[in-house]
Amino acid sequence: MNVEQLKAVKQELTRFMMMYKFALDEMNTKINILQEEFKYIHSYNPIEHTKSRIKTPQSIFKKVQKKQLPISLDSIKENIHDIAGIRISCSFISDIYKISDMLQQQKDITVIECKDYIKNAKPNGYQSLHLILEIPVFMSDREENVKVEIQIRTVAMDFWASLEHKIYYKYKKTVPEHLLKELKEAAYTAAELDRKMERIHKEVDQFKKEDHKDQQTFIFDSQTLQLPHLLMKAISESNG
């Protein structure tokens, strides 16, 4: 290729990668809005933390080779769905499905795929909820529908997945059989811990509802105030 052709290829590749960056920014904004809403309206935030990333061109190219796909940007866009990715960590299993439902119900999001590895764990014990969502990105001269992979899991699931990844990296994917067995047992232990914490959470939540059924939560200047129900009713009637 001559210089002009190289410049054109570089520009097109740059625009391609920026498209995924913008999609990631939009999706992160949506998640941040949910976090803020839960913080100020519901006084409970199910999202512990989030982490996002974009695959490097080298990593994308390796995946294209592995899948034996045509080497073109159109082929990559159509077949590689995890170029932009976000991982959301929650405290409880119920939070995972709550966040998933909220994201899927947004009008500008199209659900491409949903894989539930919580109800149907992988053979090695891996658990998580995987979503492939498509979101519109408005460029200066075009609108692109871009796919983003969302992984939602509990803190316990995330810890297990991180440990497994480190072990596979350490042994270059040839992990001794006894370690694979222990990893699988650890996955079951983590799953049981999640279920137990879920039960405790529900019991505590029910107690709070009973204890504060005559009060309303009010947030003012970052301070959470508990106001009696009768006072809230009186204010409402006086304003009416």
Short mmCIF file of C-alpha atoms in Angstrom, two decimals:
data_model
loop_
_atom_site.label_atom_id
_atom_site.label_comp_id
_atom_site.label_asym_id
_atom_site.label_seq_id
_atom_site.Cartn_x
_atom_site.Cartn_y
_atom_site.Cartn_z
CA MET A 1 0.00 0.00 0.00
CA ASN A 2 1.11 3.54 -0.67
CA VAL A 3 1.17 6.32 1.93
CA GLU A 4 -2.35 7.56 1.18
CA GLN A 5 -3.79 4.07 1.46
CA LEU A 6 -2.03 3.54 4.78
CA LYS A 7 -3.46 6.83 6.08
CA ALA A 8 -6.96 5.79 5.00
CA VAL A 9 -6.64 2.39 6.71
CA LYS A 10 -5.33 4.00 9.90
CA GLN A 11 -8.19 6.51 9.94
CA GLU A 12 -10.83 3.82 9.39
CA LEU A 13 -9.35 1.63 12.13
CA THR A 14 -9.24 4.61 14.50
CA ARG A 15 -12.91 5.39 13.81
CA PHE A 16 -13.76 1.73 14.32
CA MET A 17 -12.12 1.59 17.75
CA MET A 18 -13.58 4.97 18.76
CA MET A 19 -17.04 3.62 17.95
CA TYR A 20 -16.62 1.00 20.68
CA LYS A 21 -15.18 3.54 23.10
CA PHE A 22 -18.24 5.76 22.62
CA ALA A 23 -20.59 2.78 23.08
CA LEU A 24 -18.75 1.93 26.31
CA ASP A 25 -19.06 5.54 27.49
CA GLU A 26 -22.81 5.52 26.80
CA MET A 27 -23.35 2.24 28.61
CA ASN A 28 -21.27 3.39 31.59
CA THR A 29 -23.40 6.55 31.75
CA LYS A 30 -26.55 4.43 31.90
CA ILE A 31 -25.10 2.33 34.72
CA ASN A 32 -23.97 5.46 36.61
CA ILE A 33 -27.49 6.89 36.34
CA LEU A 34 -28.90 3.69 37.85
CA GLN A 35 -26.36 3.93 40.67
CA GLU A 36 -27.29 7.54 41.41
CA GLU A 37 -31.01 6.74 41.33
CA PHE A 38 -30.60 3.85 43.75
CA LYS A 39 -28.47 6.02 46.03
CA TYR A 40 -30.91 8.93 46.32
CA ILE A 41 -34.32 7.36 45.70
CA HIS A 42 -34.12 3.79 46.96
CA SER A 43 -31.42 4.33 49.63
CA TYR A 44 -29.81 1.08 48.52
CA ASN A 45 -27.28 0.55 45.74
CA PRO A 46 -27.09 -3.01 44.34
CA ILE A 47 -23.97 -2.19 42.29
CA GLU A 48 -20.76 -2.69 44.28
CA HIS A 49 -18.40 -1.64 41.48
CA THR A 50 -17.92 -1.73 37.72
CA LYS A 51 -14.98 -2.29 35.43
CA SER A 52 -14.86 -1.67 31.68
CA ARG A 53 -12.38 -2.39 28.92
CA ILE A 54 -11.90 -2.41 25.15
CA LYS A 55 -9.99 -5.20 23.44
CA THR A 56 -6.76 -4.15 21.75
CA PRO A 57 -6.47 -4.50 17.96
CA GLN A 58 -3.95 -7.30 18.55
CA SER A 59 -6.39 -9.20 20.77
CA ILE A 60 -9.20 -8.71 18.24
CA PHE A 61 -6.99 -10.00 15.42
CA LYS A 62 -6.06 -13.12 17.43
CA LYS A 63 -9.75 -13.87 18.00
CA VAL A 64 -10.49 -13.38 14.29
CA GLN A 65 -7.75 -15.89 13.45
CA LYS A 66 -8.98 -18.35 16.08
CA LYS A 67 -12.54 -18.21 14.71
CA GLN A 68 -11.19 -18.31 11.14
CA LEU A 69 -13.22 -15.26 10.15
CA PRO A 70 -12.67 -12.99 7.14
CA ILE A 71 -10.23 -10.20 8.01
CA SER A 72 -12.39 -7.10 7.55
CA LEU A 73 -13.95 -4.51 9.86
CA ASP A 74 -17.45 -5.52 8.77
CA SER A 75 -16.72 -9.14 9.62
CA ILE A 76 -15.29 -8.17 13.01
CA LYS A 77 -18.30 -5.95 13.83
CA GLU A 78 -20.70 -8.74 12.89
CA ASN A 79 -18.99 -11.65 14.62
CA ILE A 80 -16.92 -10.37 17.55
CA HIS A 81 -19.32 -9.26 20.28
CA ASP A 82 -16.99 -8.62 23.23
CA ILE A 83 -14.76 -5.85 21.86
CA ALA A 84 -16.33 -3.48 24.41
CA GLY A 85 -17.03 -5.05 27.77
CA ILE A 86 -18.31 -4.05 31.21
CA ARG A 87 -18.24 -6.16 34.36
CA ILE A 88 -20.70 -5.29 37.12
CA SER A 89 -20.24 -6.71 40.61
CA CYS A 90 -23.21 -6.98 43.00
CA SER A 91 -23.75 -8.07 46.58
CA PHE A 92 -26.61 -10.50 45.97
CA ILE A 93 -27.88 -12.80 43.22
CA SER A 94 -31.24 -11.01 43.11
CA ASP A 95 -29.37 -7.76 42.33
CA ILE A 96 -27.92 -9.37 39.19
CA TYR A 97 -31.34 -10.00 37.68
CA LYS A 98 -32.64 -6.62 38.87
CA ILE A 99 -29.85 -4.75 37.02
CA SER A 100 -30.18 -7.00 33.98
CA ASP A 101 -33.91 -6.27 33.71
CA MET A 102 -33.37 -2.52 34.06
CA LEU A 103 -30.79 -2.43 31.29
CA GLN A 104 -32.80 -4.66 28.95
CA GLN A 105 -35.93 -2.54 29.36
CA GLN A 106 -34.29 0.68 28.15
CA LYS A 107 -35.79 1.70 24.82
CA ASP A 108 -32.54 2.41 22.96
CA ILE A 109 -30.97 -0.93 23.93
CA THR A 110 -31.45 -4.07 21.85
CA VAL A 111 -30.81 -7.43 23.51
CA ILE A 112 -28.77 -9.63 21.17
CA GLU A 113 -27.98 -12.48 23.54
CA CYS A 114 -28.42 -13.55 27.16
CA LYS A 115 -26.45 -16.42 28.71
CA ASP A 116 -27.30 -17.33 32.29
CA TYR A 117 -24.34 -19.17 33.82
CA ILE A 118 -25.90 -18.77 37.27
CA LYS A 119 -28.88 -21.05 36.69
CA ASN A 120 -26.71 -23.20 34.42
CA ALA A 121 -23.10 -22.99 35.61
CA LYS A 122 -20.26 -23.96 33.29
CA PRO A 123 -18.72 -27.43 33.86
CA ASN A 124 -15.75 -25.86 35.67
CA GLY A 125 -18.09 -24.09 38.13
CA TYR A 126 -17.99 -20.62 36.55
CA GLN A 127 -21.07 -18.48 37.29
CA SER A 128 -22.12 -15.12 35.83
CA LEU A 129 -24.86 -13.52 33.74
CA HIS A 130 -23.68 -12.51 30.27
CA LEU A 131 -25.56 -10.03 28.09
CA ILE A 132 -24.76 -8.87 24.59
CA LEU A 133 -26.51 -5.51 24.19
CA GLU A 134 -26.59 -3.26 21.14
CA ILE A 135 -26.67 0.51 21.54
CA PRO A 136 -26.79 3.31 18.94
CA VAL A 137 -23.74 5.54 18.64
CA PHE A 138 -24.12 8.84 16.78
CA MET A 139 -20.96 9.79 14.90
CA SER A 140 -20.46 13.04 12.96
CA ASP A 141 -21.58 11.47 9.67
CA ARG A 142 -23.41 8.28 10.62
CA GLU A 143 -25.28 6.26 13.22
CA GLU A 144 -23.77 2.93 14.23
CA ASN A 145 -25.35 0.16 16.28
CA VAL A 146 -22.57 -1.17 18.47
CA LYS A 147 -22.51 -4.32 20.61
CA VAL A 148 -21.33 -4.26 24.21
CA GLU A 149 -20.86 -7.32 26.42
CA ILE A 150 -22.11 -6.96 30.01
CA GLN A 151 -21.08 -9.47 32.66
CA ILE A 152 -23.01 -9.25 35.94
CA ARG A 153 -21.95 -11.33 38.92
CA THR A 154 -21.72 -11.29 42.71
CA VAL A 155 -18.52 -10.34 44.51
CA ALA A 156 -18.00 -14.03 45.38
CA MET A 157 -18.39 -15.06 41.71
CA ASP A 158 -16.00 -12.31 40.65
CA PHE A 159 -13.38 -13.39 43.20
CA TRP A 160 -13.59 -17.00 41.99
CA ALA A 161 -13.34 -16.00 38.31
CA SER A 162 -10.31 -13.80 39.05
CA LEU A 163 -8.57 -16.63 40.92
CA GLU A 164 -9.30 -19.11 38.11
CA HIS A 165 -7.91 -16.69 35.53
CA LYS A 166 -4.68 -16.25 37.52
CA ILE A 167 -4.24 -20.01 37.89
CA TYR A 168 -4.81 -20.63 34.15
CA TYR A 169 -2.34 -17.85 33.32
CA LYS A 170 0.22 -19.26 35.76
CA TYR A 171 0.03 -22.76 34.25
CA LYS A 172 -0.45 -21.52 30.68
CA LYS A 173 -3.89 -23.21 30.52
CA THR A 174 -2.44 -26.62 31.47
CA VAL A 175 -3.74 -26.76 35.04
CA PRO A 176 -3.06 -29.88 37.18
CA GLU A 177 -6.12 -32.08 37.69
CA HIS A 178 -6.17 -31.69 41.48
CA LEU A 179 -6.29 -27.89 41.16
CA LEU A 180 -9.18 -28.11 38.69
CA LYS A 181 -11.06 -30.25 41.21
CA GLU A 182 -10.37 -27.80 44.03
CA LEU A 183 -11.43 -24.87 41.84
CA LYS A 184 -14.74 -26.58 41.09
CA GLU A 185 -15.31 -27.28 44.80
CA ALA A 186 -14.50 -23.63 45.55
CA ALA A 187 -17.10 -22.56 42.98
CA TYR A 188 -19.76 -24.64 44.77
CA THR A 189 -18.69 -23.15 48.11
CA ALA A 190 -18.95 -19.61 46.70
CA ALA A 191 -22.39 -20.41 45.26
CA GLU A 192 -23.61 -21.72 48.62
CA LEU A 193 -22.26 -18.57 50.32
CA ASP A 194 -24.20 -16.43 47.81
CA ARG A 195 -27.41 -18.33 48.53
CA LYS A 196 -26.92 -18.04 52.29
CA MET A 197 -26.20 -14.29 52.10
CA GLU A 198 -29.29 -13.87 49.90
CA ARG A 199 -31.45 -15.51 52.58
CA ILE A 200 -29.97 -13.28 55.30
CA HIS A 201 -30.46 -10.20 53.10
CA LYS A 202 -34.15 -11.00 52.54
CA GLU A 203 -34.73 -11.54 56.26
CA VAL A 204 -33.03 -8.27 57.20
CA ASP A 205 -34.91 -6.43 54.43
CA GLN A 206 -38.22 -7.75 55.72
CA PHE A 207 -37.32 -6.66 59.26
CA LYS A 208 -36.48 -3.14 58.04
CA LYS A 209 -39.82 -2.89 56.24
CA GLU A 210 -41.69 -3.89 59.39
CA ASP A 211 -39.60 -1.61 61.58
CA HIS A 212 -40.01 1.47 59.35
CA LYS A 213 -43.47 0.92 57.93
CA ASP A 214 -44.71 4.12 59.65
CA GLN A 215 -41.74 6.18 58.41
CA GLN A 216 -40.58 7.57 55.07
CA THR A 217 -36.96 7.98 53.96
CA PHE A 218 -36.04 11.49 52.85
CA ILE A 219 -32.62 12.49 51.49
CA PHE A 220 -31.56 16.12 51.80
CA ASP A 221 -28.08 17.51 51.25
CA SER A 222 -26.59 13.97 51.21
CA GLN A 223 -28.19 13.20 54.59
CA THR A 224 -30.74 10.39 54.97
CA LEU A 225 -33.62 11.36 57.25
CA GLN A 226 -36.41 9.15 58.55
CA LEU A 227 -39.68 11.12 58.68
CA PRO A 228 -42.86 9.79 60.32
CA HIS A 229 -45.56 8.75 57.87
CA LEU A 230 -48.14 11.05 59.49
CA LEU A 231 -45.86 14.08 59.00
CA MET A 232 -45.34 13.25 55.31
CA LYS A 233 -49.11 12.85 54.91
CA ALA A 234 -49.80 16.20 56.59
CA ILE A 235 -47.29 17.99 54.35
CA SER A 236 -48.79 16.35 51.27
CA GLU A 237 -52.35 17.38 52.25
CA SER A 238 -51.34 20.97 53.05
CA ASN A 239 -49.65 21.29 49.65
CA GLY A 240 -52.70 19.78 47.93
#
